mmCIF file of C-alpha atoms in Angstrom:
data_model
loop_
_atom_site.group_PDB
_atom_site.id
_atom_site.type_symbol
_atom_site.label_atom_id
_atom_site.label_comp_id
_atom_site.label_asym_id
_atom_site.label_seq_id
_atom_site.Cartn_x
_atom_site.Cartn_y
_atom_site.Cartn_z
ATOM 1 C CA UNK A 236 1.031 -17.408 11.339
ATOM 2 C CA UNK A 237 1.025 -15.331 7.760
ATOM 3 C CA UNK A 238 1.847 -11.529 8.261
ATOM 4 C CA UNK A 239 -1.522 -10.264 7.757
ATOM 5 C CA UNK A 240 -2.877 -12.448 10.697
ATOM 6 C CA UNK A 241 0.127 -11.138 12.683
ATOM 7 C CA UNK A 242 -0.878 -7.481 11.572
ATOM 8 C CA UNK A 243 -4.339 -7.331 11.624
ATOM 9 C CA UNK A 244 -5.586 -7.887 15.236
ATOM 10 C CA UNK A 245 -8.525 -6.294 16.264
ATOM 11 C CA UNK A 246 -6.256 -3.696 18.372
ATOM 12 C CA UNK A 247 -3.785 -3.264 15.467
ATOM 13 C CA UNK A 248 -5.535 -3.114 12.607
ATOM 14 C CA UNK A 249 -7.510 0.242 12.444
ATOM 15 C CA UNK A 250 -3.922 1.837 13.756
ATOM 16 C CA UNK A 251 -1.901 -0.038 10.779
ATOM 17 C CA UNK A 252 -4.628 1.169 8.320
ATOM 18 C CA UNK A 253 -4.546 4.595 9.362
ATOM 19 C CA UNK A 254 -0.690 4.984 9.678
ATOM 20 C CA UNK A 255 -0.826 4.079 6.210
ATOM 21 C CA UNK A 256 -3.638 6.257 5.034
ATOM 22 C CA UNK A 257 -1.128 9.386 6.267
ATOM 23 C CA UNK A 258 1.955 7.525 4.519
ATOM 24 C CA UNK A 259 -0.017 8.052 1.292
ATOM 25 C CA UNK A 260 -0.588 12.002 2.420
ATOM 26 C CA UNK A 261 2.871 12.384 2.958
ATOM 27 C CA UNK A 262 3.955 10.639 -0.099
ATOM 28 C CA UNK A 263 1.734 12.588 -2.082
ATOM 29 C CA UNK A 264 2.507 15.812 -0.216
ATOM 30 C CA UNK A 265 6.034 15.007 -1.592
ATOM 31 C CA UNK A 266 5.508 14.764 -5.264
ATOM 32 C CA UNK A 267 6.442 17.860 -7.132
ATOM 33 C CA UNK A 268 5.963 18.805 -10.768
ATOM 34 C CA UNK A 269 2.806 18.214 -13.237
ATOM 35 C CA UNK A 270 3.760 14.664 -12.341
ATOM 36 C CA UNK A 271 2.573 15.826 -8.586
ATOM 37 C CA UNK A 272 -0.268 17.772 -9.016
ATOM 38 C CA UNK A 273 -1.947 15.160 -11.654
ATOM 39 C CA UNK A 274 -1.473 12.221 -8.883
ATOM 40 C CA UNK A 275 -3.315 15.307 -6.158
ATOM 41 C CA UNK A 276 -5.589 15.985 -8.314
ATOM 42 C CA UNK A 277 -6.631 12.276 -9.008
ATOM 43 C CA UNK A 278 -6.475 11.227 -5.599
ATOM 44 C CA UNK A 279 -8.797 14.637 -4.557
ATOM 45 C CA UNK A 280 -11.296 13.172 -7.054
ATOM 46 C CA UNK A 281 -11.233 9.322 -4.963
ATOM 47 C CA UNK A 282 -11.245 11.277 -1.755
ATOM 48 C CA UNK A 283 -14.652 12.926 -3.464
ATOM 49 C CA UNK A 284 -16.022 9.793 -3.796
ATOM 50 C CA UNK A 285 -17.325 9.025 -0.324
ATOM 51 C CA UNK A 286 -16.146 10.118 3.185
ATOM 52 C CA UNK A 287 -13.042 8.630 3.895
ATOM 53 C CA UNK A 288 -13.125 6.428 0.819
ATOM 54 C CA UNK A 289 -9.335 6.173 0.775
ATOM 55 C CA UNK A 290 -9.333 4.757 4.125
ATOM 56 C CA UNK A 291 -11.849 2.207 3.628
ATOM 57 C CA UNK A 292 -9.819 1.001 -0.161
ATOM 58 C CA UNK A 293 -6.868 0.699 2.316
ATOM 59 C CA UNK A 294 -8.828 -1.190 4.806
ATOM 60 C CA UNK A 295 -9.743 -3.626 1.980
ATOM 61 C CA UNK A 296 -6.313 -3.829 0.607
ATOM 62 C CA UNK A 297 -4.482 -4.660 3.781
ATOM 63 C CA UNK A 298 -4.997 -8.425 4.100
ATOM 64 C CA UNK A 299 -4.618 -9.595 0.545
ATOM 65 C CA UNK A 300 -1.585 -7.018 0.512
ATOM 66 C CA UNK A 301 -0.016 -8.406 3.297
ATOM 67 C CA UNK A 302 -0.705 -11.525 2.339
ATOM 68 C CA UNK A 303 1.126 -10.807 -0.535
ATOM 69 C CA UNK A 304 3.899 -9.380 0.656
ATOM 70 C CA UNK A 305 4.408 -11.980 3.765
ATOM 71 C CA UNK A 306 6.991 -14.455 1.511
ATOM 72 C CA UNK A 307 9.357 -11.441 1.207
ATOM 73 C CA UNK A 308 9.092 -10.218 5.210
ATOM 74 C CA UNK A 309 9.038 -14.474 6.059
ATOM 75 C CA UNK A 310 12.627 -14.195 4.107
ATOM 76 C CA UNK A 311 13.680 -11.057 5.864
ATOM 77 C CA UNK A 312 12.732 -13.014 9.216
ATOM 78 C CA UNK A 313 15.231 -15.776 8.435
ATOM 79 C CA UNK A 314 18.177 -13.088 7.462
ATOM 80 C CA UNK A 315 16.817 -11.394 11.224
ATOM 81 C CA UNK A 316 16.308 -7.896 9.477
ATOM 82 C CA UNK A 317 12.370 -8.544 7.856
ATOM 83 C CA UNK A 318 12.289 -4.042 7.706
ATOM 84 C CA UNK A 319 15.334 -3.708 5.947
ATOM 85 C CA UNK A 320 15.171 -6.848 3.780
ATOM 86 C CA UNK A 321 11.529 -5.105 2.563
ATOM 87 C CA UNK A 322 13.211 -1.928 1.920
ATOM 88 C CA UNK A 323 16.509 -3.613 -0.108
ATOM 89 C CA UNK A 324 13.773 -5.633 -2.031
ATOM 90 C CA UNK A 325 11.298 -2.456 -2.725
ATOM 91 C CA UNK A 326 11.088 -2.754 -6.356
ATOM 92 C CA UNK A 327 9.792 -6.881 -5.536
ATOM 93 C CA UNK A 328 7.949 -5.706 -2.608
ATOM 94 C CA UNK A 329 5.947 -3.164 -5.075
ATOM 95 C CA UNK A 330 5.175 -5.601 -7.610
ATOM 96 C CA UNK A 331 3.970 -7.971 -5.054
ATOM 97 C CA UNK A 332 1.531 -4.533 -3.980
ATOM 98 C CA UNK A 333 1.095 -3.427 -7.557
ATOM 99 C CA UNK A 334 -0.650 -7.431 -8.413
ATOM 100 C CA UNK A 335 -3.140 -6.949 -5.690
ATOM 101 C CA UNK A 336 -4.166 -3.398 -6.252
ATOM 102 C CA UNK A 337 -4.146 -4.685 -10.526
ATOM 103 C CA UNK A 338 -6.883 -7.224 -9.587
ATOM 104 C CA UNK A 339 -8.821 -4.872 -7.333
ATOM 105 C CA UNK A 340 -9.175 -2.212 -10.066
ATOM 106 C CA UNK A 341 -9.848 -4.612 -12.677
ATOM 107 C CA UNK A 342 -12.811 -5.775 -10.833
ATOM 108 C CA UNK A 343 -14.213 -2.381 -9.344
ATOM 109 C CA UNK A 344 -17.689 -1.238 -10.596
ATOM 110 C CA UNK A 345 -16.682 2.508 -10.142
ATOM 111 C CA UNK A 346 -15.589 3.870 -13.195
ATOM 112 C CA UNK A 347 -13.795 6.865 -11.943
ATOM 113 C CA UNK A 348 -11.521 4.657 -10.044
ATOM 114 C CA UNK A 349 -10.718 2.068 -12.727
ATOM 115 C CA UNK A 350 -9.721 5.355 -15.178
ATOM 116 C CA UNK A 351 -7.826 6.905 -12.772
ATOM 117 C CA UNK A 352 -5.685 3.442 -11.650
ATOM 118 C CA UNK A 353 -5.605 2.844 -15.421
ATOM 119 C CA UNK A 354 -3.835 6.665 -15.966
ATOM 120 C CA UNK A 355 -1.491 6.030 -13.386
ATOM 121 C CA UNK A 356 -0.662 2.507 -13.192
ATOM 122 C CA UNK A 357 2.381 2.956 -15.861
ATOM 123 C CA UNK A 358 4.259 5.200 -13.371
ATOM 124 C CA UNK A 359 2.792 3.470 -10.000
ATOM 125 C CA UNK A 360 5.972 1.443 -9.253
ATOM 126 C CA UNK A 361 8.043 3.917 -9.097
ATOM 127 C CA UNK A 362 5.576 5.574 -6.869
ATOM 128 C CA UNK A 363 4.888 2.454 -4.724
ATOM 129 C CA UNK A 364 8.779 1.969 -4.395
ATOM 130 C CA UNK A 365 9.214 5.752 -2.938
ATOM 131 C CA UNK A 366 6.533 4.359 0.155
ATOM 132 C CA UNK A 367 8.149 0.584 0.680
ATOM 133 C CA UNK A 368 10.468 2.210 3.243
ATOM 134 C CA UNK A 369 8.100 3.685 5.157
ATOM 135 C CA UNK A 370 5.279 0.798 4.599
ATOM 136 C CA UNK A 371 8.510 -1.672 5.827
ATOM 137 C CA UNK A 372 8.550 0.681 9.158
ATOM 138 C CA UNK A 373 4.896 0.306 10.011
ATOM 139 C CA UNK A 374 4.951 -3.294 9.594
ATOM 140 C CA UNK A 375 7.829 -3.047 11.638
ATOM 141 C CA UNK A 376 6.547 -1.230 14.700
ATOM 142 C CA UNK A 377 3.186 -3.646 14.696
ATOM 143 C CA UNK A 378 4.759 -7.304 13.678
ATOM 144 C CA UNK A 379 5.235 -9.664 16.513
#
């Protein structure tokens, strides 16, 4: 069974999505500097969008990034530490995030969201990095 199919039971799944939903606050809460307030500012503008809009692009995300992601926690499984193997392999574990989140942007009809990825997207790794840790400990707490 693939990580995503472990992760997203019926009972699990709108917890998993939601625990990362406030991961994203708090790592945006975090950022400091004119750095900070541009990400804020672009992510008030998606949360503009629709009601919970973020939540629903995470909700979308979560399979094919878990998917994504499950050859790097299936190697941390064999080494018997899958959480800390994610976080000593963050900058892998992003890209693997940063190809599925690439695709999904290319191919959104929203033009607001595609600018705003586009803006970003040269400085999202390091971003996407900073949450692998945390990301690693919710996959943690819900993997079987």
């Amino acid at each position: 069974m693939g990580l995503s199919e472990d992760l997203l039971t019926p009972d699990n799944k709108a917890l998993i999505v939601q625990e990362c939903c406030e991961m994203i606050d708090a790592q945006l809460a975090s950022k400091t500097g004119m750095s900070g307030i541009a990400l804020k500012t672009a992510f008030a503008a998606l949360k503009g969008l629709k009601p919970n809009y973020i939540y629903s692009v995470v909700d979308s995300l979560s399979q094919p990034c878990f998917t994504e992601i499950d050859p790097i926690w299936a190697e941390g499984l064999q080494q018997g530490e899958p959480v800390e193997y994610l976080k000593a392999n963050k900058s892998r574990t992003a890209d693997a995030l940063l190809a599925v989140t690439d695709t999904k942007a290319k191919n959104t009809k929203i033009q607001l969201v595609r600018g705003v990825y586009e803006k970003f997207r040269d400085s999202a790794k390091k971003h996407v990095e900073d949450a692998v840790p945390d990301l690693a400990e919710i996959i943690g707490k819900y993997a079987k």
